[in-house]
Amino acid sequence: MLVTNSFRSITRAFSLSSSSRVGIPLGIGQACSMGSLLLAAGEKGMRISLPNARIMVHQPSGGAQGMASDVLIMAEELSRNRERLNEIYAHHTGQTVEKIAETLDRDRFMSANEAMEFGLIDRIENHNGSSPPIKI
């Protein structure tokens, strides 16, 4: 699966991250928002990024309008989604839920090296072919 640009639907990302469909993700260009979650949710040992890719993580965002009670319902759902997102990232990265919550508090852009140190990816595929080829 090529992961590039942002993937905005948190519910779709939750569904994909808990299925076996993610397989072997390759981060190219920019993997932002839920795109970074799909990158992290790939097969362990096979979560790969190109050297110049940028990866961005953040807490979920949303908006609501209407009656006050409806706005409160949406705020509660957004809070539940944030907690679940933190748990999923923690599971896939090996970081604590507290560390994930702190990191996702604001937009956090990472280089491929930083993403590897954080546990979002396992290796960086160099353009010179120094990494072993991917078997698909």
CSV table of C-alpha atoms in Angstrom, one decimal:
chain,number,residue,atom,x,y,z
A,1,MET,CA,0.0,0.0,0.0
A,2,LEU,CA,1.4,3.4,-1.0
A,3,VAL,CA,0.8,5.9,1.8
A,4,THR,CA,1.0,9.5,0.6
A,5,ASN,CA,-0.7,12.8,1.6
A,6,SER,CA,-3.4,13.0,4.2
A,7,PHE,CA,-6.0,10.4,4.9
A,8,ARG,CA,-8.7,12.3,6.8
A,9,SER,CA,-11.4,9.8,7.8
A,10,ILE,CA,-10.7,8.6,11.3
A,11,THR,CA,-13.3,5.9,11.2
A,12,ARG,CA,-12.0,4.5,7.9
A,13,ALA,CA,-8.5,4.5,9.3
A,14,PHE,CA,-9.6,2.7,12.4
A,15,SER,CA,-11.2,0.0,10.2
A,16,LEU,CA,-8.2,-0.4,8.0
A,17,SER,CA,-5.7,-0.3,10.8
A,18,SER,CA,-7.4,-3.2,12.6
A,19,SER,CA,-7.7,-5.4,9.4
A,20,SER,CA,-5.1,-7.3,7.5
A,21,ARG,CA,-5.5,-5.1,4.5
A,22,VAL,CA,-2.7,-2.7,5.4
A,23,GLY,CA,0.0,-5.3,4.6
A,24,ILE,CA,3.3,-3.7,3.6
A,25,PRO,CA,3.0,0.1,3.6
A,26,LEU,CA,5.4,2.4,1.9
A,27,GLY,CA,5.5,6.0,2.9
A,28,ILE,CA,6.3,8.3,0.0
A,29,GLY,CA,6.1,12.1,-0.1
A,30,GLN,CA,4.0,12.9,2.9
A,31,ALA,CA,2.0,10.6,5.2
A,32,CYS,CA,-0.1,12.9,7.3
A,33,SER,CA,-2.9,12.5,9.7
A,34,MET,CA,-4.6,9.1,9.4
A,35,GLY,CA,-2.1,8.3,6.6
A,36,SER,CA,0.6,8.0,9.4
A,37,LEU,CA,-1.7,5.6,11.3
A,38,LEU,CA,-1.9,3.4,8.2
A,39,LEU,CA,1.8,3.5,7.9
A,40,ALA,CA,2.3,2.5,11.5
A,41,ALA,CA,-0.3,-0.2,11.3
A,42,GLY,CA,1.5,-2.1,8.6
A,43,GLU,CA,3.2,-5.5,8.9
A,44,LYS,CA,5.9,-5.3,11.6
A,45,GLY,CA,9.3,-5.2,10.0
A,46,MET,CA,7.9,-4.1,6.7
A,47,ARG,CA,6.8,-0.6,7.5
A,48,ILE,CA,9.0,1.3,5.0
A,49,SER,CA,9.5,5.0,4.1
A,50,LEU,CA,11.5,6.7,1.5
A,51,PRO,CA,14.3,8.9,2.9
A,52,ASN,CA,12.8,12.2,2.1
A,53,ALA,CA,9.2,11.4,3.2
A,54,ARG,CA,7.6,13.5,5.8
A,55,ILE,CA,5.3,11.9,8.4
A,56,MET,CA,2.8,14.0,10.5
A,57,VAL,CA,0.8,12.9,13.5
A,58,HIS,CA,-1.8,14.8,15.4
A,59,GLN,CA,-4.9,14.4,17.5
A,60,PRO,CA,-8.3,14.2,15.7
A,61,SER,CA,-10.1,17.4,14.8
A,62,GLY,CA,-13.7,18.1,14.0
A,63,GLY,CA,-16.5,20.5,14.1
A,64,ALA,CA,-20.1,20.6,15.1
A,65,GLN,CA,-23.0,22.9,14.8
A,66,GLY,CA,-26.6,22.7,15.8
A,67,MET,CA,-28.3,22.4,19.2
A,68,ALA,CA,-26.0,22.5,22.3
A,69,SER,CA,-26.8,18.9,23.1
A,70,ASP,CA,-25.7,17.8,19.6
A,71,VAL,CA,-22.5,19.8,19.9
A,72,LEU,CA,-21.8,18.1,23.3
A,73,ILE,CA,-22.5,14.6,21.7
A,74,MET,CA,-20.0,15.4,18.9
A,75,ALA,CA,-17.4,16.6,21.5
A,76,GLU,CA,-17.7,13.4,23.5
A,77,GLU,CA,-17.3,11.3,20.3
A,78,LEU,CA,-14.2,13.3,19.3
A,79,SER,CA,-12.8,12.7,22.8
A,80,ARG,CA,-13.4,9.0,22.5
A,81,ASN,CA,-11.8,8.9,19.1
A,82,ARG,CA,-8.8,10.7,20.5
A,83,GLU,CA,-8.4,8.1,23.3
A,84,ARG,CA,-8.8,5.2,20.8
A,85,LEU,CA,-6.3,6.9,18.4
A,86,ASN,CA,-3.7,7.2,21.2
A,87,GLU,CA,-4.2,3.5,22.1
A,88,ILE,CA,-3.8,2.4,18.5
A,89,TYR,CA,-0.6,4.4,18.0
A,90,ALA,CA,0.8,3.1,21.3
A,91,HIS,CA,0.1,-0.5,20.2
A,92,HIS,CA,1.9,-0.1,16.9
A,93,THR,CA,4.8,2.1,18.0
A,94,GLY,CA,5.7,0.7,21.4
A,95,GLN,CA,5.3,4.1,23.0
A,96,THR,CA,3.2,4.7,26.1
A,97,VAL,CA,-0.3,6.1,25.7
A,98,GLU,CA,0.9,9.1,27.7
A,99,LYS,CA,3.8,9.7,25.3
A,100,ILE,CA,1.5,9.4,22.3
A,101,ALA,CA,-1.0,11.8,23.8
A,102,GLU,CA,1.7,14.3,24.4
A,103,THR,CA,3.1,13.9,20.9
A,104,LEU,CA,-0.3,14.1,19.2
A,105,ASP,CA,-1.4,17.2,21.1
A,106,ARG,CA,-0.3,19.4,18.2
A,107,ASP,CA,0.8,18.7,14.6
A,108,ARG,CA,4.1,16.9,14.8
A,109,PHE,CA,6.0,16.6,11.5
A,110,MET,CA,8.8,14.0,11.4
A,111,SER,CA,11.5,13.0,9.0
A,112,ALA,CA,11.8,9.4,8.0
A,113,ASN,CA,14.6,9.0,10.6
A,114,GLU,CA,12.5,10.6,13.4
A,115,ALA,CA,9.5,8.4,12.4
A,116,MET,CA,11.7,5.3,12.7
A,117,GLU,CA,13.0,6.4,16.1
A,118,PHE,CA,9.4,7.0,17.2
A,119,GLY,CA,8.3,3.5,16.0
A,120,LEU,CA,6.0,4.5,13.1
A,121,ILE,CA,8.2,2.8,10.5
A,122,ASP,CA,10.8,0.0,10.6
A,123,ARG,CA,13.2,1.0,7.9
A,124,ILE,CA,14.1,3.6,5.3
A,125,GLU,CA,14.4,2.3,1.8
A,126,ASN,CA,17.3,4.2,0.3
A,127,HIS,CA,17.3,5.2,-3.4
A,128,ASN,CA,20.7,3.5,-3.9
A,129,GLY,CA,19.2,0.1,-3.2
A,130,SER,CA,21.1,-0.5,0.1
A,131,SER,CA,18.0,-2.0,1.7
A,132,PRO,CA,16.9,-5.5,0.7
A,133,PRO,CA,14.2,-5.6,-1.9
A,134,ILE,CA,10.6,-5.9,-0.9
A,135,LYS,CA,9.0,-9.3,-1.7
A,136,ILE,CA,5.3,-8.8,-2.6
